[in-house]
Short mmCIF file of C-alpha atoms in Angstrom, two decimals:
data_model
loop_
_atom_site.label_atom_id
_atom_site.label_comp_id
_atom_site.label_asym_id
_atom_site.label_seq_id
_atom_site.Cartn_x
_atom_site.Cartn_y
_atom_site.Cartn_z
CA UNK O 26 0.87 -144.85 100.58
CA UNK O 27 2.24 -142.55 97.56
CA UNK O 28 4.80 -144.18 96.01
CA UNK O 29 8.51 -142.24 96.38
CA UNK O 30 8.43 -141.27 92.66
CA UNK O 31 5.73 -138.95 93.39
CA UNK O 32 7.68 -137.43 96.06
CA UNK O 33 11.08 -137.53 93.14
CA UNK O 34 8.50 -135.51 90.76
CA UNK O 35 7.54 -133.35 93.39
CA UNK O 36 11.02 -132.18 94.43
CA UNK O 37 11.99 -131.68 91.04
CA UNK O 38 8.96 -129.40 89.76
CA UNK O 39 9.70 -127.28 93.51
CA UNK O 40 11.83 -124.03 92.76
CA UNK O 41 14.85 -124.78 94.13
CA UNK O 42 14.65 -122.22 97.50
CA UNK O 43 11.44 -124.18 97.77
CA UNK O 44 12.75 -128.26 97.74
CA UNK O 45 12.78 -128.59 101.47
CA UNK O 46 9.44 -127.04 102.12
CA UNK O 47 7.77 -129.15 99.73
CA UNK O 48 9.31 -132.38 101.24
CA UNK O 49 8.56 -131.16 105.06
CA UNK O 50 5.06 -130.80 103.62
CA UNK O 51 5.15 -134.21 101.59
CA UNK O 52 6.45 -136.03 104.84
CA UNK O 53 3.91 -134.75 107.35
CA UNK O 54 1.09 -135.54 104.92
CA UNK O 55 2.45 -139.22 104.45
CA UNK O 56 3.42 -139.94 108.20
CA UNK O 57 1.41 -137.31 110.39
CA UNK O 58 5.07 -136.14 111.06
CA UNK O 59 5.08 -133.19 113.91
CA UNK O 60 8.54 -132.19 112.65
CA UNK O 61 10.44 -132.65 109.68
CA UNK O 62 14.20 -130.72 109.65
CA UNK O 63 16.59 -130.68 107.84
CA UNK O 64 20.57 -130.47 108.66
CA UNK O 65 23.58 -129.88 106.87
CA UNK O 66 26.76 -130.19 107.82
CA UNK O 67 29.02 -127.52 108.08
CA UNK O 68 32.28 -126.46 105.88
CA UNK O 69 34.66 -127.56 109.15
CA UNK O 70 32.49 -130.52 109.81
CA UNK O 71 31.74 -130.57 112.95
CA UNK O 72 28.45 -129.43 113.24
CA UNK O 73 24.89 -129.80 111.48
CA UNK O 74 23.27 -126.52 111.16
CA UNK O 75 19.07 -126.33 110.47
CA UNK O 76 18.01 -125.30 107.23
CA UNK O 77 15.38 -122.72 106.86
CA UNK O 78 14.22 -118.83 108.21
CA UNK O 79 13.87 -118.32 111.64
CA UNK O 80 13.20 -119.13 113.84
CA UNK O 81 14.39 -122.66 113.32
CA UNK O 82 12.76 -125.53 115.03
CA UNK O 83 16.33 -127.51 115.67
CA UNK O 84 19.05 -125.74 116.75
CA UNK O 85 22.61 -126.55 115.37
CA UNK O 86 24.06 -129.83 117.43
CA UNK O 87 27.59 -131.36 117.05
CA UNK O 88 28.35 -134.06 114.56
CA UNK O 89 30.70 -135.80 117.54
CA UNK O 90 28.13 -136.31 120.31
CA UNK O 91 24.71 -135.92 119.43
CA UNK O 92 21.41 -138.29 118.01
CA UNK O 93 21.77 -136.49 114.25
CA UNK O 94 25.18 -137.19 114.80
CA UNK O 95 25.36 -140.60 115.39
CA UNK O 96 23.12 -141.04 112.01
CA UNK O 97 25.73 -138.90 109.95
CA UNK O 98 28.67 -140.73 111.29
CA UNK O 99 26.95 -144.52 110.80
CA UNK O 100 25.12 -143.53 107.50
CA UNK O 101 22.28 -145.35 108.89
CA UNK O 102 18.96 -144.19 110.38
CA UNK O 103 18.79 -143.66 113.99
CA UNK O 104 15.91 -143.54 116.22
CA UNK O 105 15.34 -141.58 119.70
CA UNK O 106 12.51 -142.26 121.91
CA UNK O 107 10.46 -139.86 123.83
CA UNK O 108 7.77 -142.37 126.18
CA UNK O 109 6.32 -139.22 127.66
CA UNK O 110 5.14 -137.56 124.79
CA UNK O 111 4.32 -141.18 122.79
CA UNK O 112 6.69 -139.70 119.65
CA UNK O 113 9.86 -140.92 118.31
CA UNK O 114 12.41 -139.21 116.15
CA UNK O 115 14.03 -140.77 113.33
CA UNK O 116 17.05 -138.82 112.07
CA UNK O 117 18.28 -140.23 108.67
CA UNK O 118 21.87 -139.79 106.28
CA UNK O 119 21.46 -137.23 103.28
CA UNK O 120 24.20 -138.57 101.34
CA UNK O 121 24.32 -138.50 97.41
CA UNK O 122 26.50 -141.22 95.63
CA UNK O 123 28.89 -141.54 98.81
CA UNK O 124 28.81 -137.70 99.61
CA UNK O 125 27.49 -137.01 103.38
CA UNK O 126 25.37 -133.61 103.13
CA UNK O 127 23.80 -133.76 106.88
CA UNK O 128 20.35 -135.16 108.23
CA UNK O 129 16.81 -134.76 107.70
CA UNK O 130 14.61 -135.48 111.51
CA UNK O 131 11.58 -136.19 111.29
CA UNK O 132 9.06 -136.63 114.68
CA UNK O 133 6.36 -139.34 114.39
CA UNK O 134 3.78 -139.62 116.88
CA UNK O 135 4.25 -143.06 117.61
CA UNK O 136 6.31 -144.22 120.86
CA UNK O 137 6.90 -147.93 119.66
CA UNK O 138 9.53 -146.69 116.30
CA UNK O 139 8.33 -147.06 112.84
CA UNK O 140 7.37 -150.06 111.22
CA UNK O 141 10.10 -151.04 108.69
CA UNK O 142 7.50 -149.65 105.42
CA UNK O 143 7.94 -146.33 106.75
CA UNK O 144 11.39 -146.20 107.67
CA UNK O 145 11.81 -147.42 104.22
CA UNK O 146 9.78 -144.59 102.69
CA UNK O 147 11.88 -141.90 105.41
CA UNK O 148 14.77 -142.90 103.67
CA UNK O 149 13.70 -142.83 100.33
CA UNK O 150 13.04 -139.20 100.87
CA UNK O 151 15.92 -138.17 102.27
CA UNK O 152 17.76 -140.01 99.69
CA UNK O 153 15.57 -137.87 96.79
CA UNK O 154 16.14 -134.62 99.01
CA UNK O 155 20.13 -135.60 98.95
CA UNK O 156 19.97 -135.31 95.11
CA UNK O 157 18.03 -131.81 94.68
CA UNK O 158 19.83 -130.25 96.63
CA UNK O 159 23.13 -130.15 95.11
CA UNK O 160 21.34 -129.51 91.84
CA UNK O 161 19.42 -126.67 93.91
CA UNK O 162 22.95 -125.40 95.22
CA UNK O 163 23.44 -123.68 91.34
CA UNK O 164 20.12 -121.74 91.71
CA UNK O 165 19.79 -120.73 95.38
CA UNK O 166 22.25 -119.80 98.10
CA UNK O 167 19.97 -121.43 100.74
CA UNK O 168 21.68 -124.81 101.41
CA UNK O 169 25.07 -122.98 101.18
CA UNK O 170 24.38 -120.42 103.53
CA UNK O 171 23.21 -123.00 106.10
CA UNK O 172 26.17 -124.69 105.89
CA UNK O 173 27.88 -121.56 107.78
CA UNK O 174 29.07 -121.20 111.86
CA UNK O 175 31.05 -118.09 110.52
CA UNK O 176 32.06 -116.31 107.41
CA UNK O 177 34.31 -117.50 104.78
CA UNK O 178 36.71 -115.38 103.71
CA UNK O 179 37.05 -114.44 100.20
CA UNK O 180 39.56 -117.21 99.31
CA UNK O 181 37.87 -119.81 101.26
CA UNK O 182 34.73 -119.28 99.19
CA UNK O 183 36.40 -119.46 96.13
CA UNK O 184 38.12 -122.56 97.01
CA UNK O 185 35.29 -124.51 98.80
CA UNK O 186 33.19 -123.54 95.00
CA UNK O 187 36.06 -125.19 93.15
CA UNK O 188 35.52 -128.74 95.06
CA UNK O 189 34.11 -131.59 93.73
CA UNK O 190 32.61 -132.55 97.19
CA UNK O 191 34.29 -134.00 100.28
CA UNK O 192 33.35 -137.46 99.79
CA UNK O 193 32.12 -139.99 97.38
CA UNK O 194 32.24 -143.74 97.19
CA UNK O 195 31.63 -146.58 94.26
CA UNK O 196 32.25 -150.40 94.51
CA UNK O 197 35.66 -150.16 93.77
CA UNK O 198 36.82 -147.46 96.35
CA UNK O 199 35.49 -144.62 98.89
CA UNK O 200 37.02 -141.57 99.01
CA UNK O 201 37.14 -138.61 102.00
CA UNK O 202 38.72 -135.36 102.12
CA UNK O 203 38.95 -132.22 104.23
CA UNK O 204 40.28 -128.29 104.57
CA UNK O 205 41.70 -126.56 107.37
CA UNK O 206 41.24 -123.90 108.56
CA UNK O 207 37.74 -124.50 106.62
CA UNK O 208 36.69 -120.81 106.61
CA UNK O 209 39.75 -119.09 105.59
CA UNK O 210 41.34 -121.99 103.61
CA UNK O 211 44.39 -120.36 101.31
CA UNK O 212 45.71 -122.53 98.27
CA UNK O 213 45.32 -125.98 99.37
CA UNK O 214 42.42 -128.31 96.86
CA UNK O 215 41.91 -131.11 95.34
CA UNK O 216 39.66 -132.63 92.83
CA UNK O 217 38.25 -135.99 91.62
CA UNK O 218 36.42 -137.83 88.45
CA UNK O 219 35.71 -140.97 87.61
CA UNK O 220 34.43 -142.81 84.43
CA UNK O 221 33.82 -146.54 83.78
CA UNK O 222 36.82 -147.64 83.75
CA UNK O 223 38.89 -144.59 85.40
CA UNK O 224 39.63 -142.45 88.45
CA UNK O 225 41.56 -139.20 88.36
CA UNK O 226 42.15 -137.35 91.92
CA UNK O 227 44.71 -134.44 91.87
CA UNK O 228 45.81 -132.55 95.25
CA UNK O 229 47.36 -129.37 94.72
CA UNK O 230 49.38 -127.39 97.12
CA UNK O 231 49.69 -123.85 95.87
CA UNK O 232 51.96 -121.32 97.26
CA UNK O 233 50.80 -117.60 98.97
CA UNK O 234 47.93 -116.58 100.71
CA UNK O 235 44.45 -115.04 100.26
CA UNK O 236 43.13 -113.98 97.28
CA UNK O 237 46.89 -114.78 95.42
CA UNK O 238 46.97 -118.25 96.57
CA UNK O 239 43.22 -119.14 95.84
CA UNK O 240 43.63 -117.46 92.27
CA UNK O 241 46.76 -119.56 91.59
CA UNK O 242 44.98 -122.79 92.52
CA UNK O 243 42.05 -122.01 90.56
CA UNK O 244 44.09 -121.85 87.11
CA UNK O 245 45.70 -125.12 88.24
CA UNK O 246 43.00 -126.99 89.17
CA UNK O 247 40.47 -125.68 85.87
CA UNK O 248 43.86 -126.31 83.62
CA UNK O 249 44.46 -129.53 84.48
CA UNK O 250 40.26 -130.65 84.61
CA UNK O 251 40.82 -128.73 80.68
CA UNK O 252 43.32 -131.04 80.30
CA UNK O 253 41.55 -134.20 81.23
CA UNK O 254 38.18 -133.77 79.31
CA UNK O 255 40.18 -133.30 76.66
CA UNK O 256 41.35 -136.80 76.78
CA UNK O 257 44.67 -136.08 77.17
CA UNK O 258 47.15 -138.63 79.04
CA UNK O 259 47.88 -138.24 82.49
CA UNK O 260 51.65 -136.23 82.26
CA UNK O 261 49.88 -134.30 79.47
CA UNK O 262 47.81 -133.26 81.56
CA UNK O 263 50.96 -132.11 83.69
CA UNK O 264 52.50 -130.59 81.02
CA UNK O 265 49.22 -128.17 80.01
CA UNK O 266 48.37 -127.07 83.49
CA UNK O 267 52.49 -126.34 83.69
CA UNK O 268 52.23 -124.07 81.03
CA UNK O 269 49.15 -122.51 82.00
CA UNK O 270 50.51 -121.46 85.48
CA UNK O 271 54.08 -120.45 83.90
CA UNK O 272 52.25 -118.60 81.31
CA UNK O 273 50.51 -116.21 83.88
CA UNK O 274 53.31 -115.84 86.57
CA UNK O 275 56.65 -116.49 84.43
CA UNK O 276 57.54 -119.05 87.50
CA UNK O 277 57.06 -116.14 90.24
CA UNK O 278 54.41 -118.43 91.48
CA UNK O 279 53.59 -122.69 91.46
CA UNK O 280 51.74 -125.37 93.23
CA UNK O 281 53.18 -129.02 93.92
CA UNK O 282 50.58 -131.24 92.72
CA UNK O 283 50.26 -135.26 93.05
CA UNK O 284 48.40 -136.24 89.84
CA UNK O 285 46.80 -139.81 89.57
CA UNK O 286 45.02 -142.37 87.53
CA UNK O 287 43.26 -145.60 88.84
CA UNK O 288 41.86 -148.57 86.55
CA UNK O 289 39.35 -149.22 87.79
CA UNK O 290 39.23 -153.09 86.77
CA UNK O 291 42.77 -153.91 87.64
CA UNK O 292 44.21 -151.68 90.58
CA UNK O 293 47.01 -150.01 88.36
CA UNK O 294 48.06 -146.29 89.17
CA UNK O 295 49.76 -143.80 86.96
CA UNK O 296 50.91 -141.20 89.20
CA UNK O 297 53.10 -137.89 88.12
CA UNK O 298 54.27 -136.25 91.18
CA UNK O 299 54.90 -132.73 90.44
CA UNK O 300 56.98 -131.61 93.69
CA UNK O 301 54.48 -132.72 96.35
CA UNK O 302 54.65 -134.23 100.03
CA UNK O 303 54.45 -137.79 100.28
CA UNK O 304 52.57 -140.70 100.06
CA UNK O 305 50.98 -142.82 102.94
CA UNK O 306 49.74 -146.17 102.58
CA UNK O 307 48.20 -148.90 104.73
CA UNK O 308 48.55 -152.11 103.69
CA UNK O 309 47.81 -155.24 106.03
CA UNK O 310 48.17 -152.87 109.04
CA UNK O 311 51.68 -151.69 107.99
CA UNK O 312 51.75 -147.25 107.78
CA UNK O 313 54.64 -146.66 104.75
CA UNK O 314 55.20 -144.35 102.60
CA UNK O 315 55.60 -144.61 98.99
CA UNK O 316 58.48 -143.22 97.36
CA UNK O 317 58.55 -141.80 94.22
CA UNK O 318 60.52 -139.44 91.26
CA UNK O 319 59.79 -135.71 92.54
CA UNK O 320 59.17 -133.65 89.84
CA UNK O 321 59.22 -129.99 89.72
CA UNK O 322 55.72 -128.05 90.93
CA UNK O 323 53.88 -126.77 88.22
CA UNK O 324 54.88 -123.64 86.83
CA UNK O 325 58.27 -123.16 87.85
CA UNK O 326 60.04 -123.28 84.77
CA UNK O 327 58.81 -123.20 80.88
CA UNK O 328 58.55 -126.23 79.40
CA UNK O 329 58.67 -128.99 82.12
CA UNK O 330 57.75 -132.31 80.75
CA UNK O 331 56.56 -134.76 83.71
CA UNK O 332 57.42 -138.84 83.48
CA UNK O 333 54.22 -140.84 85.11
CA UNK O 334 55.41 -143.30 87.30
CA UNK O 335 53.16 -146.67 88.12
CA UNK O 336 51.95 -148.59 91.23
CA UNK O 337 49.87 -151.18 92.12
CA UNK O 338 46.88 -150.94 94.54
CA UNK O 339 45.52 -154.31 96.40
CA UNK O 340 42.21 -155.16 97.42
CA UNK O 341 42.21 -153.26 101.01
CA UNK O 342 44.78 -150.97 100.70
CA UNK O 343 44.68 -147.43 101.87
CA UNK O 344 46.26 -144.49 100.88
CA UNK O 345 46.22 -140.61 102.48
CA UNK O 346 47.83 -137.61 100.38
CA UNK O 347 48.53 -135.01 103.32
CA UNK O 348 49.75 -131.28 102.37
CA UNK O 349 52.66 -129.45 103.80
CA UNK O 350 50.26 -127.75 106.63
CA UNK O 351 50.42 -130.57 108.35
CA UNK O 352 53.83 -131.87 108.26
CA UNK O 353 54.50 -128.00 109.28
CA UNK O 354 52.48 -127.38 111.87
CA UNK O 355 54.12 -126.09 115.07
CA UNK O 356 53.03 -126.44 118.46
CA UNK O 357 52.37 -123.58 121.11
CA UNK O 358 56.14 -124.16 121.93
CA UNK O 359 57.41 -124.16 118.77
CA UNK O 360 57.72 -127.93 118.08
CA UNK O 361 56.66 -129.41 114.59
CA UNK O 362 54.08 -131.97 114.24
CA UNK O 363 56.59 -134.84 113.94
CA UNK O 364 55.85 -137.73 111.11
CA UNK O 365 56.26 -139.93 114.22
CA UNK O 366 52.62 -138.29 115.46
CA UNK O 367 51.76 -138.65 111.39
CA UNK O 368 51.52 -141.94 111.72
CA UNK O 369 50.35 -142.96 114.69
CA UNK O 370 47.57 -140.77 113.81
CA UNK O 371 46.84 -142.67 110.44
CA UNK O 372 46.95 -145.33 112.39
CA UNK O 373 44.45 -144.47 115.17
CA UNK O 374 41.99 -143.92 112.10
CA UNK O 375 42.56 -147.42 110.30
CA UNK O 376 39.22 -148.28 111.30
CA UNK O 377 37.36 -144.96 110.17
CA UNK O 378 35.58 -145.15 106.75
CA UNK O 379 37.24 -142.93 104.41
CA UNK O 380 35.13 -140.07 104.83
CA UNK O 381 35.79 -139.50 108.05
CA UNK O 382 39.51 -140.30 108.58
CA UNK O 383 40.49 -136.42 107.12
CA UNK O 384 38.33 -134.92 109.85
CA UNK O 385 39.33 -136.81 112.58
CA UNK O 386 43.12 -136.46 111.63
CA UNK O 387 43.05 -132.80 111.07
CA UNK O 388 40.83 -132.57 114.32
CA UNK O 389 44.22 -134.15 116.29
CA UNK O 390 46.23 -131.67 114.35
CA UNK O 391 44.56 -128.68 115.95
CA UNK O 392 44.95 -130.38 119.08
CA UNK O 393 48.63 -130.09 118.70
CA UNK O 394 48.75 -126.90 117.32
CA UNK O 395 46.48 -125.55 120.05
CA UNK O 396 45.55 -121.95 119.61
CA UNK O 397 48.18 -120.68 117.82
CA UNK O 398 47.23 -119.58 114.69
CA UNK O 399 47.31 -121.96 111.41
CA UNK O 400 50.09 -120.45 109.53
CA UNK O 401 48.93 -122.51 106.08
CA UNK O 402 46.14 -124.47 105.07
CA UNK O 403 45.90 -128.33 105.70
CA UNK O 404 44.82 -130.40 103.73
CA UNK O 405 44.58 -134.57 104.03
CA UNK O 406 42.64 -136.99 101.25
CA UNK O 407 41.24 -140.63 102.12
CA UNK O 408 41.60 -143.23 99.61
CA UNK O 409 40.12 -146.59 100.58
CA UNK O 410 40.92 -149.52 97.51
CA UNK O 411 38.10 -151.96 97.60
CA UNK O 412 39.28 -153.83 94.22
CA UNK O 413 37.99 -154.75 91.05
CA UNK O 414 36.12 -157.51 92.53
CA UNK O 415 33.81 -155.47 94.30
CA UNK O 416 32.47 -153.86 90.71
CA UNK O 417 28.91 -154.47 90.03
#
């Protein structure tokens, strides 16, 4: 048996509309596969759509109740017998560095599962397809377009580009986060990066709609990452992105943004909250929130200068940022989604992983707000605290 490298070197000498043929190719030559697909998940995450033309040899299944499902949810392969027809199907995570990108399925004819070499070498693939393809996604439109049930709107694209990804995970902490409604999101984002010894997450709430709110939220959000590579300090950081939004709307327009800094090796948080909701936390089973010095939103008045405030996270501690959609949301009836419902609904998830408490919480938002119409964008962030003891 080739060794995986050769598949790596493979993958990355493909053109990039080409990745996924090469490894369908690569797999069915290793393993006599009769089917190799591949699945991504979609912007609203809830279902994994086939990549490739039609006709495809999968159709799209839910991510809640179905075999590729239950792989994408575990993060673990996930095998389904067919005695009949002496094959098995062994559907396995495409994740990159914490980041769940859908499933690859691949058919063996063998009825009795694969030996543990082989399931080895299946995930070693998918792992190596995981990684071209979001360095594919800046050369072809392939994986993004199969990641569509219906069309973004203008805004929504230009928001879902400006992303970092919706989830991501390293020894010290896992991290989830979600849009609603994901197709025609409005001024809602957030944004990560991490270094050795740091994590900044931001999550912006800008104000409008469409095109206005999306173009707001982009200044913001490439201000403040200006900002940060710059090595400027965390209410710096503020304080630029301030003047960058004041600059270009005179304070007609602003976004309330929680800005924050983990060290890594010892749990402390710098935090400048610049007019935003709250602050959840679950700590030894106990849903609080944290209170802290609101600021004003960035952009609303020349000059602002922003005070970081400081925390301490534990080993095991979880914390959810959660945007005004939510705590807005009204019923068919007219009743807001009550913080009572808030936190029973953090809560229900305590058990979750990080990546998919957003999902599932936004997913019992809709069910309150039935079919009525989202009147702003939702947006709720998962931030699971492993502690510095858990660093490699």
């Amino acid at each position: 048996m080739e060794r995986p490298s050769a598949v790596e070197r493979s993958l990355r000498e493909a053109a990039p509309h080409e990745i996924f043929d090469v490894l369908r190719s690569a797999v069915e030559h290793r393993h006599r596969a009769r089917a190799v697909d591949l699945l991504l998940a979609d912007y609203a995450m809830t279902r994994l759509q086939p990549v490739g033309v039609l006709p495809h040899t999968c159709a799209p299944v839910s991510i809640h109740d179905s075999a590729p499902g239950r792989a994408f949810g575990a993060q673990e392969p996930h095998c389904v017998y067919d005695r009949s027809a002496s094959e098995v199907t062994v559907h396995l995570p495409v994740s990159v560095r914490g980041d769940r990108l859908g499933i690859l399925s691949v058919t063996l004819p063998e009825s009795d599962g694969p030996a543990p070499d082989v399931l080895e070498d299946l995930q070693g693939c998918a792992d190596a397809l995981a990684h071209e393809v979001v360095v594919a996604e800046r050369d072809t439109d392939l994986f993004l377009r199969a990641r569509r049930v219906e069309r973004l709107t203008l805004a929504a694209e230009m928001q879902w580009q400006l992303l970092p990804g919706r989830s991501c995970s390293r020894p010290e902490y896992s991290l989830g986060a979600q849009l609603e409604p994901a197709y025609a999101i409005f001024g809602d984002s957030f944004d990560w990066s991490a270094s050795a010894d740091d994590l900044y997450v931001t999550v912006s709430n800008g104000m409008g709609e469409g095109i206005d709110a999306a173009l707001l939220t982009n200044l913001a959000v490439n201000a403040l990452r200006n900002a940060r590579r710059a090595g400027l300090s965390l209410s710096d950081q503020a304080c630029l992105a301030d003047q960058a939004v004041y600059g270009q709307y005179k304070g007609s327009r602003y976004l309330s943004t929680l800005l924050f800094r983990f060290h890594l090796p010892t749990g402390h948080v710098e935090i400048v909250d610049a007019g935003s909701p709250k602050v959840w936390r679950v700590r030894r089973g106990v849903v609080e929130t944290i209170e802290m010095e609101e600021q004003m939103p960035l952009g609303m008045f020349e000059d602002t200068e922003y005070v970081p405030q400081h925390f301490q996270v534990e080993p095991g501690d979880r914390l959810l940022f959660i945007s005004d959609g939510v705590y807005d949301a009204l019923s068919p009836g007219g009743e807001r989604y009550s913080v009572r419902a808030l936190a029973a609904s953090i809560n229900n998830t305590r058990l979750l992983p990080a990546a998919q408490v957003p999902r599932v919480m936004l997913q019992e938002l809709l069910g309150h707000r039935g079919a009525t119409p989202a009147a702003d964008d939702s947006l709720v962030l998962c931030l699971d605290w492993h502690g510095p003891s858990a660093r490699r």
